[in-house]
Amino acid sequence: MKLFMKIKALVGITGVFLATSGFAQTTLKDAFKNDFLIGVALNEAEFAGLNTNAVAIVKAQFNSISPENALKWESIHPKPDQYDFSAGDRYVEFGQKNNMFIVGHTLVWHNQTPKWVFQDDKGIPLVRDRLLSRMSNHIFTVVGRYKGKIGGWDVVNEALDDDGKLRQSEWEKIIGPDYIIKAYQFAHEADPRAELYYNDFSLENEAKRNGAIALVRKIQAAGIPIAGVGLQGHYKMDWPTNNQVDETITALSKLGVKVMITELDLDMLPPATKSQAAEVSMNFALRAELNPYTNGLPAAVQQQLTQRYADLFAVFVKHRDVVSRVTFWGVTDGDSWLNYWPVKVRMAYPLLFNRDGRPKPAFNAILQLAGAAVP
Ligand code: GLA
């Protein structure tokens, strides 16, 4: 009795205990071990071990990690002749120490890539060959450094517009549309055993999804083994529908690739824009009505979030033969980029763990679903 009371008190004091002990209930990674990997994006305080609360949750619950920023071009290659591997090395070390599947994110993107990448030292736009050789140097250096350690790379991130056409990024404008094939070729040569992925948002919308399908076919036609497509999964409460997610996974799987949910979170704050896009450059002014839950989440909204997570996981589990990983974009609500985007600064509640590390009802709903689905 005494022991039981002690345990109860501990659980009461720190929800982390409940989430991490493996005593009171199963964990996410165990519950879904026959279905897919359960991943999480880490910031530096987490993979450097400073945020001990978050680290405890990560070690207990997740078996795959993605770097929120550490491997983006601006972090790892800040100047033309200067790479900075300090954060990347720690990130990879964290994954190795904890036996996790380590994701590389991302090699070629239009955001968080310094301006100099596309210019010569006088600020004049590069010509195709020079940008290609810069891209090749970057990919061989970064992928080469983590060869055999990083299991899969988001080679190209967000190359498509909403209509499914190629985004007119600097990459596309200077090199031409084959910049994508080149990026996959370089990555494959740099580490032939690493899985290569294409990662984007809003592929649940038909036009953009068709663009992604065409893109994957092109990469395959060039003889490069693309392993998977990442649906970022920056979802809203009313978009995409479960059907859209279901159809998208089915359509992509017909290409013979795996599908992964790579950046899952649920934005349930009032929308500042009608756009469904996860464009990191969007920024809208803060108005009080856009930030209604500064004193916590009302029970009814918590319930909607729980249901939405349960519904989405039902779709993921249904497709467990092709869905290889579900990665959350952040550990706790306090870590989420949605506190800062597309409006600065709000109280967002998009993930499975509260700001203090306690599991939310959505966490339990997902676990129950796994129990029901796994024979
Ligand atoms: C995009 C990128 C991620 C991250 C999120 C927001 O989805 O792929 O790296 O920047 O935006 O945090």
Short mmCIF file of C-alpha atoms and ligand atoms in Angstrom, two decimals:
data_model
loop_
_atom_site.label_atom_id
_atom_site.label_comp_id
_atom_site.label_asym_id
_atom_site.label_seq_id
_atom_site.Cartn_x
_atom_site.Cartn_y
_atom_site.Cartn_z
CA MET A 1 0.00 0.00 0.00
CA LYS A 2 2.74 2.38 1.00
CA LEU A 3 4.69 1.63 -2.15
CA PHE A 4 1.58 2.11 -4.24
CA MET A 5 0.96 5.52 -2.63
CA LYS A 6 4.54 6.53 -3.28
CA ILE A 7 4.24 5.61 -6.93
CA LYS A 8 0.97 7.48 -7.18
CA ALA A 9 2.57 10.55 -5.66
CA LEU A 10 5.47 10.35 -8.06
CA VAL A 11 3.17 10.06 -10.99
CA GLY A 12 1.29 13.05 -9.70
CA ILE A 13 4.40 15.15 -9.25
CA THR A 14 5.97 14.36 -12.53
CA GLY A 15 4.12 13.12 -15.56
CA VAL A 16 7.51 12.36 -17.03
CA PHE A 17 7.66 9.41 -14.66
CA LEU A 18 4.51 8.03 -16.14
CA ALA A 19 5.77 8.61 -19.64
CA THR A 20 9.27 7.32 -19.18
CA SER A 21 9.26 4.61 -16.55
CA GLY A 22 7.82 1.91 -18.76
CA PHE A 23 6.27 0.79 -15.47
CA ALA A 24 2.83 2.26 -15.62
CA GLN A 25 2.18 1.64 -19.29
CA THR A 26 3.83 0.91 -22.58
CA THR A 27 5.73 3.46 -24.64
CA LEU A 28 5.09 4.83 -28.09
CA LYS A 29 8.03 3.04 -29.67
CA ASP A 30 7.04 -0.30 -28.12
CA ALA A 31 3.38 0.06 -28.90
CA PHE A 32 4.11 0.59 -32.59
CA LYS A 33 7.16 -1.64 -32.92
CA ASN A 34 5.37 -3.91 -35.39
CA ASP A 35 4.08 -0.96 -37.40
CA PHE A 36 6.61 1.84 -37.87
CA LEU A 37 9.36 3.82 -36.19
CA ILE A 38 8.25 6.62 -33.89
CA GLY A 39 10.47 9.63 -34.40
CA VAL A 40 10.93 13.08 -32.95
CA ALA A 41 12.73 16.24 -34.06
CA LEU A 42 15.40 17.44 -31.64
CA ASN A 43 16.83 20.86 -30.97
CA GLU A 44 20.36 21.41 -29.73
CA ALA A 45 19.48 21.63 -26.02
CA GLU A 46 17.97 18.18 -26.40
CA PHE A 47 20.65 16.28 -28.29
CA ALA A 48 23.35 18.02 -26.23
CA GLY A 49 21.62 16.63 -23.14
CA LEU A 50 20.92 20.02 -21.50
CA ASN A 51 17.14 19.69 -21.50
CA THR A 52 17.07 16.64 -19.25
CA ASN A 53 13.28 16.49 -19.03
CA ALA A 54 12.95 16.27 -22.78
CA VAL A 55 15.87 13.83 -23.08
CA ALA A 56 14.14 11.43 -20.67
CA ILE A 57 11.01 11.49 -22.80
CA VAL A 58 12.97 11.05 -26.03
CA LYS A 59 14.93 8.06 -24.74
CA ALA A 60 11.85 6.37 -23.36
CA GLN A 61 9.38 6.99 -26.15
CA PHE A 62 11.15 7.36 -29.49
CA ASN A 63 13.39 5.19 -31.67
CA SER A 64 14.18 7.65 -34.46
CA ILE A 65 15.40 11.24 -34.44
CA SER A 66 15.44 14.14 -36.89
CA PRO A 67 17.44 17.34 -36.42
CA GLU A 68 15.24 20.41 -36.23
CA ASN A 69 17.99 22.71 -37.52
CA ALA A 70 21.44 21.22 -36.95
CA LEU A 71 21.96 19.83 -40.45
CA LYS A 72 20.37 22.63 -42.45
CA TRP A 73 22.75 24.42 -44.78
CA GLU A 74 22.97 27.64 -42.73
CA SER A 75 23.94 25.64 -39.61
CA ILE A 76 26.42 23.20 -41.02
CA HIS A 77 27.90 25.23 -43.87
CA PRO A 78 27.60 28.86 -42.81
CA LYS A 79 30.35 30.31 -45.04
CA PRO A 80 31.77 29.30 -48.43
CA ASP A 81 34.90 27.73 -47.03
CA GLN A 82 33.65 26.86 -43.61
CA TYR A 83 31.70 23.89 -42.37
CA ASP A 84 30.60 23.71 -38.75
CA PHE A 85 29.96 20.13 -37.68
CA SER A 86 29.74 20.77 -33.95
CA ALA A 87 25.96 20.46 -33.65
CA GLY A 88 25.64 17.80 -36.36
CA ASP A 89 28.22 15.58 -34.69
CA ARG A 90 26.47 15.80 -31.34
CA TYR A 91 23.13 15.05 -32.91
CA VAL A 92 24.48 11.92 -34.61
CA GLU A 93 26.30 10.86 -31.43
CA PHE A 94 23.05 11.14 -29.46
CA GLY A 95 21.29 8.87 -31.93
CA GLN A 96 24.11 6.32 -31.96
CA LYS A 97 24.36 6.18 -28.18
CA ASN A 98 20.66 5.54 -27.90
CA ASN A 99 20.42 3.08 -30.80
CA MET A 100 18.05 5.24 -32.77
CA PHE A 101 17.42 5.50 -36.50
CA ILE A 102 19.06 8.79 -37.44
CA VAL A 103 17.50 10.99 -40.11
CA GLY A 104 19.40 13.66 -42.05
CA HIS A 105 17.38 16.80 -42.75
CA THR A 106 18.00 18.42 -45.23
CA LEU A 107 20.50 18.83 -48.10
CA VAL A 108 18.84 21.01 -50.75
CA TRP A 109 16.17 23.52 -49.75
CA HIS A 110 15.37 27.15 -50.55
CA ASN A 111 15.01 28.19 -46.88
CA GLN A 112 17.65 28.38 -44.17
CA THR A 113 20.22 28.41 -46.95
CA PRO A 114 22.52 31.44 -46.96
CA LYS A 115 22.35 33.93 -49.85
CA TRP A 116 26.03 33.42 -50.65
CA VAL A 117 25.27 29.89 -51.83
CA PHE A 118 23.76 31.32 -55.01
CA GLN A 119 26.27 34.16 -55.58
CA ASP A 120 29.92 34.67 -56.31
CA ASP A 121 32.12 36.71 -53.96
CA LYS A 122 30.98 39.92 -55.67
CA GLY A 123 27.32 39.11 -55.10
CA ILE A 124 26.67 38.20 -58.75
CA PRO A 125 24.39 35.16 -59.31
CA LEU A 126 26.33 32.00 -60.04
CA VAL A 127 26.06 30.19 -63.36
CA ARG A 128 24.75 26.62 -63.50
CA ASP A 129 28.06 24.77 -63.35
CA ARG A 130 29.37 26.71 -60.37
CA LEU A 131 26.19 26.21 -58.38
CA LEU A 132 26.17 22.52 -59.28
CA SER A 133 29.72 22.13 -58.05
CA ARG A 134 28.84 23.98 -54.84
CA MET A 135 25.88 21.66 -54.32
CA SER A 136 28.00 18.61 -55.01
CA ASN A 137 30.70 19.75 -52.60
CA HIS A 138 28.09 20.32 -49.89
CA ILE A 139 26.39 16.97 -50.37
CA PHE A 140 29.61 14.93 -50.58
CA THR A 141 31.02 16.68 -47.51
CA VAL A 142 27.95 16.41 -45.29
CA VAL A 143 26.65 13.00 -46.38
CA GLY A 144 30.23 11.70 -46.47
CA ARG A 145 30.89 12.77 -42.90
CA TYR A 146 27.95 10.80 -41.57
CA LYS A 147 28.23 7.88 -43.99
CA GLY A 148 26.97 4.69 -42.36
CA LYS A 149 25.59 6.64 -39.40
CA ILE A 150 22.72 8.64 -40.83
CA GLY A 151 20.26 6.08 -42.11
CA GLY A 152 18.24 8.26 -44.45
CA TRP A 153 18.39 11.76 -45.94
CA ASP A 154 15.74 14.28 -46.90
CA VAL A 155 17.74 15.09 -50.01
CA VAL A 156 15.45 17.74 -51.47
CA ASN A 157 12.93 19.57 -49.31
CA GLU A 158 9.86 21.40 -50.64
CA ALA A 159 10.68 21.62 -54.35
CA LEU A 160 7.04 21.94 -55.42
CA ASP A 161 4.44 24.69 -55.53
CA ASP A 162 0.80 24.11 -54.60
CA ASP A 163 -0.10 23.45 -58.25
CA GLY A 164 2.44 20.64 -58.44
CA LYS A 165 4.87 22.56 -60.66
CA LEU A 166 8.47 23.03 -59.69
CA ARG A 167 9.01 25.92 -57.30
CA GLN A 168 11.00 28.74 -58.87
CA SER A 169 13.73 28.57 -56.24
CA GLU A 170 17.27 29.79 -56.82
CA TRP A 171 18.22 26.15 -57.34
CA GLU A 172 15.70 25.80 -60.14
CA LYS A 173 16.40 29.19 -61.70
CA ILE A 174 20.15 28.82 -61.86
CA ILE A 175 20.65 25.10 -62.46
CA GLY A 176 17.36 24.21 -64.16
CA PRO A 177 14.85 21.50 -63.30
CA ASP A 178 17.47 18.74 -63.30
CA TYR A 179 18.96 20.13 -60.08
CA ILE A 180 16.77 17.60 -58.33
CA ILE A 181 18.15 14.57 -60.17
CA LYS A 182 21.68 15.86 -59.58
CA ALA A 183 21.07 16.22 -55.85
CA TYR A 184 19.88 12.61 -55.57
CA GLN A 185 22.77 11.40 -57.73
CA PHE A 186 25.34 13.12 -55.52
CA ALA A 187 23.71 11.86 -52.32
CA HIS A 188 23.55 8.31 -53.63
CA GLU A 189 27.21 8.38 -54.64
CA ALA A 190 28.21 9.89 -51.30
CA ASP A 191 26.54 7.08 -49.33
CA PRO A 192 25.09 4.33 -51.49
CA ARG A 193 23.53 2.63 -48.48
CA ALA A 194 21.68 5.63 -47.09
CA GLU A 195 17.98 5.86 -47.86
CA LEU A 196 17.04 8.90 -49.92
CA TYR A 197 13.75 10.71 -49.42
CA TYR A 198 11.75 13.52 -50.96
CA ASN A 199 10.06 15.65 -48.27
CA ASP A 200 7.28 18.24 -48.65
CA PHE A 201 4.10 19.69 -47.16
CA SER A 202 0.54 19.70 -48.58
CA LEU A 203 1.04 16.57 -50.69
CA GLU A 204 -2.40 15.60 -49.39
CA ASN A 205 -3.81 18.09 -51.93
CA GLU A 206 -4.26 16.43 -55.29
CA ALA A 207 -2.40 18.83 -57.58
CA LYS A 208 0.69 18.93 -55.44
CA ARG A 209 0.55 15.19 -54.83
CA ASN A 210 0.52 14.59 -58.61
CA GLY A 211 3.56 16.84 -58.89
CA ALA A 212 5.36 14.73 -56.28
CA ILE A 213 4.42 11.52 -58.07
CA ALA A 214 5.86 12.88 -61.33
CA LEU A 215 9.00 13.96 -59.50
CA VAL A 216 9.56 10.54 -57.92
CA ARG A 217 9.05 8.88 -61.31
CA LYS A 218 11.73 11.15 -62.81
CA ILE A 219 14.19 10.25 -60.07
CA GLN A 220 13.43 6.56 -60.57
CA ALA A 221 13.76 6.91 -64.36
CA ALA A 222 17.24 8.35 -63.80
CA GLY A 223 18.14 5.08 -62.08
CA ILE A 224 18.39 6.48 -58.56
CA PRO A 225 16.85 4.38 -55.80
CA ILE A 226 14.60 6.82 -53.97
CA ALA A 227 13.42 5.06 -50.83
CA GLY A 228 10.58 7.17 -49.62
CA VAL A 229 8.41 10.25 -49.65
CA GLY A 230 7.94 12.29 -46.50
CA LEU A 231 4.58 13.87 -45.80
CA GLN A 232 5.56 16.63 -43.41
CA GLY A 233 2.28 16.37 -41.53
CA HIS A 234 1.99 19.96 -40.35
CA TYR A 235 -1.73 19.45 -40.06
CA LYS A 236 -4.67 21.62 -38.98
CA MET A 237 -7.79 20.45 -37.18
CA ASP A 238 -9.85 20.53 -40.39
CA TRP A 239 -7.17 19.81 -43.00
CA PRO A 240 -6.32 17.43 -44.47
CA THR A 241 -9.25 15.04 -44.10
CA ASN A 242 -8.53 11.46 -43.05
CA ASN A 243 -9.51 10.46 -46.57
CA GLN A 244 -6.96 12.77 -48.11
CA VAL A 245 -4.20 11.29 -45.94
CA ASP A 246 -5.40 7.78 -46.76
CA GLU A 247 -5.50 8.45 -50.53
CA THR A 248 -2.12 10.14 -50.49
CA ILE A 249 -0.39 7.24 -48.77
CA THR A 250 -2.02 4.80 -51.20
CA ALA A 251 -1.08 6.86 -54.27
CA LEU A 252 2.56 7.25 -53.20
CA SER A 253 2.93 3.62 -52.23
CA LYS A 254 2.05 2.62 -55.80
CA LEU A 255 5.42 4.08 -56.80
CA GLY A 256 7.09 1.34 -54.80
CA VAL A 257 8.42 3.76 -52.18
CA LYS A 258 7.87 3.96 -48.45
CA VAL A 259 5.85 6.79 -47.00
CA MET A 260 6.79 8.54 -43.80
CA ILE A 261 5.13 11.22 -41.75
CA THR A 262 8.13 13.39 -41.05
CA GLU A 263 7.11 16.52 -39.14
CA LEU A 264 3.81 15.74 -37.46
CA ASP A 265 2.06 18.38 -35.36
CA LEU A 266 -1.50 19.69 -35.11
CA ASP A 267 -2.09 23.40 -35.29
CA MET A 268 -5.29 24.04 -33.39
CA LEU A 269 -4.88 27.76 -32.86
CA PRO A 270 -7.17 30.10 -34.83
CA PRO A 271 -5.77 30.43 -38.37
CA ALA A 272 -4.03 33.66 -39.24
CA THR A 273 -4.28 32.81 -42.94
CA LYS A 274 -6.40 30.62 -45.20
CA SER A 275 -3.25 29.02 -46.57
CA GLN A 276 -2.61 25.38 -45.70
CA ALA A 277 1.04 25.70 -46.57
CA ALA A 278 3.79 25.22 -44.01
CA GLU A 279 5.81 28.06 -45.57
CA VAL A 280 8.32 29.03 -42.91
CA SER A 281 8.60 32.56 -44.34
CA MET A 282 4.98 33.45 -43.43
CA ASN A 283 4.62 35.95 -40.59
CA PHE A 284 1.41 37.61 -39.40
CA ALA A 285 0.79 40.21 -36.69
CA LEU A 286 -0.33 38.97 -33.28
CA ARG A 287 -3.94 39.78 -32.38
CA ALA A 288 -5.52 38.66 -29.11
CA GLU A 289 -8.11 36.47 -30.85
CA LEU A 290 -5.30 34.48 -32.50
CA ASN A 291 -3.93 33.47 -29.11
CA PRO A 292 -6.93 32.27 -27.07
CA TYR A 293 -5.38 29.59 -24.84
CA THR A 294 -2.82 31.48 -22.80
CA ASN A 295 -4.22 29.94 -19.61
CA GLY A 296 -4.32 26.38 -20.84
CA LEU A 297 -6.35 24.31 -23.22
CA PRO A 298 -10.11 24.03 -22.52
CA ALA A 299 -11.24 20.43 -22.04
CA ALA A 300 -13.39 20.46 -25.17
CA VAL A 301 -10.47 21.54 -27.35
CA GLN A 302 -8.20 18.99 -25.70
CA GLN A 303 -10.77 16.37 -26.61
CA GLN A 304 -10.81 17.50 -30.26
CA LEU A 305 -7.03 17.28 -30.40
CA THR A 306 -7.14 13.78 -28.91
CA GLN A 307 -9.72 12.61 -31.42
CA ARG A 308 -7.80 14.09 -34.34
CA TYR A 309 -4.60 12.32 -33.30
CA ALA A 310 -6.47 9.04 -32.83
CA ASP A 311 -8.10 9.35 -36.27
CA LEU A 312 -4.79 10.11 -37.98
CA PHE A 313 -3.01 7.22 -36.29
CA ALA A 314 -5.81 4.91 -37.37
CA VAL A 315 -4.94 5.85 -40.96
CA PHE A 316 -1.20 5.40 -40.38
CA VAL A 317 -1.71 1.98 -38.79
CA LYS A 318 -4.00 0.93 -41.62
CA HIS A 319 -1.03 1.56 -43.94
CA ARG A 320 1.61 0.03 -41.70
CA ASP A 321 2.96 -2.01 -44.64
CA VAL A 322 4.12 1.18 -46.38
CA VAL A 323 4.39 3.72 -43.57
CA SER A 324 7.88 3.24 -42.19
CA ARG A 325 8.07 6.09 -39.70
CA VAL A 326 5.94 8.70 -37.94
CA THR A 327 8.03 11.59 -36.63
CA PHE A 328 6.71 14.37 -34.39
CA TRP A 329 8.10 17.86 -34.93
CA GLY A 330 9.20 18.52 -31.37
CA VAL A 331 9.12 16.80 -27.97
CA THR A 332 6.82 18.97 -25.84
CA ASP A 333 4.35 21.72 -26.69
CA GLY A 334 6.86 24.26 -25.41
CA ASP A 335 9.43 23.15 -28.02
CA SER A 336 7.15 23.57 -31.00
CA TRP A 337 7.85 26.02 -33.82
CA LEU A 338 4.06 26.68 -33.80
CA ASN A 339 4.58 28.94 -30.78
CA TYR A 340 6.38 31.26 -33.21
CA TRP A 341 4.83 30.54 -36.60
CA PRO A 342 3.03 31.97 -38.47
CA VAL A 343 2.41 34.44 -35.63
CA LYS A 344 4.93 35.40 -32.95
CA VAL A 345 4.47 34.58 -30.00
CA ARG A 346 1.55 32.30 -29.07
CA MET A 347 0.76 29.36 -26.79
CA ALA A 348 0.47 26.34 -29.05
CA TYR A 349 -0.52 22.80 -28.01
CA PRO A 350 0.29 20.69 -31.07
CA LEU A 351 2.17 17.68 -29.65
CA LEU A 352 1.68 14.72 -27.30
CA PHE A 353 3.47 16.14 -24.25
CA ASN A 354 2.60 19.25 -22.25
CA ARG A 355 5.09 21.99 -21.54
CA ASP A 356 6.00 20.23 -18.27
CA GLY A 357 6.55 16.90 -20.03
CA ARG A 358 3.32 15.25 -18.97
CA PRO A 359 1.65 13.06 -21.57
CA LYS A 360 -1.60 14.51 -22.86
CA PRO A 361 -4.82 12.56 -23.42
CA ALA A 362 -3.81 12.25 -27.09
CA PHE A 363 -0.78 10.20 -26.00
CA ASN A 364 -3.02 7.68 -24.27
CA ALA A 365 -5.49 7.63 -27.14
CA ILE A 366 -2.70 6.74 -29.56
CA LEU A 367 -1.37 4.00 -27.29
CA GLN A 368 -4.83 2.50 -26.93
CA LEU A 369 -5.21 2.52 -30.66
CA ALA A 370 -1.93 0.64 -31.05
CA GLY A 371 -3.16 -1.93 -28.55
CA ALA A 372 -6.34 -2.38 -30.50
CA ALA A 373 -4.58 -2.64 -33.83
CA VAL A 374 -1.74 -4.96 -32.92
CA PRO A 375 -2.92 -8.55 -32.66
C1 GLA B 1 9.65 22.85 -42.70
C2 GLA B 1 11.02 22.23 -42.68
C3 GLA B 1 11.46 21.91 -41.30
C4 GLA B 1 11.12 23.02 -40.34
C5 GLA B 1 9.67 23.30 -40.39
C6 GLA B 1 9.31 24.31 -39.35
O1 GLA B 1 8.67 21.92 -42.60
O2 GLA B 1 11.12 21.06 -43.45
O3 GLA B 1 12.84 21.76 -41.29
O4 GLA B 1 11.83 24.18 -40.62
O5 GLA B 1 9.40 23.75 -41.69
O6 GLA B 1 10.03 24.21 -38.18
#
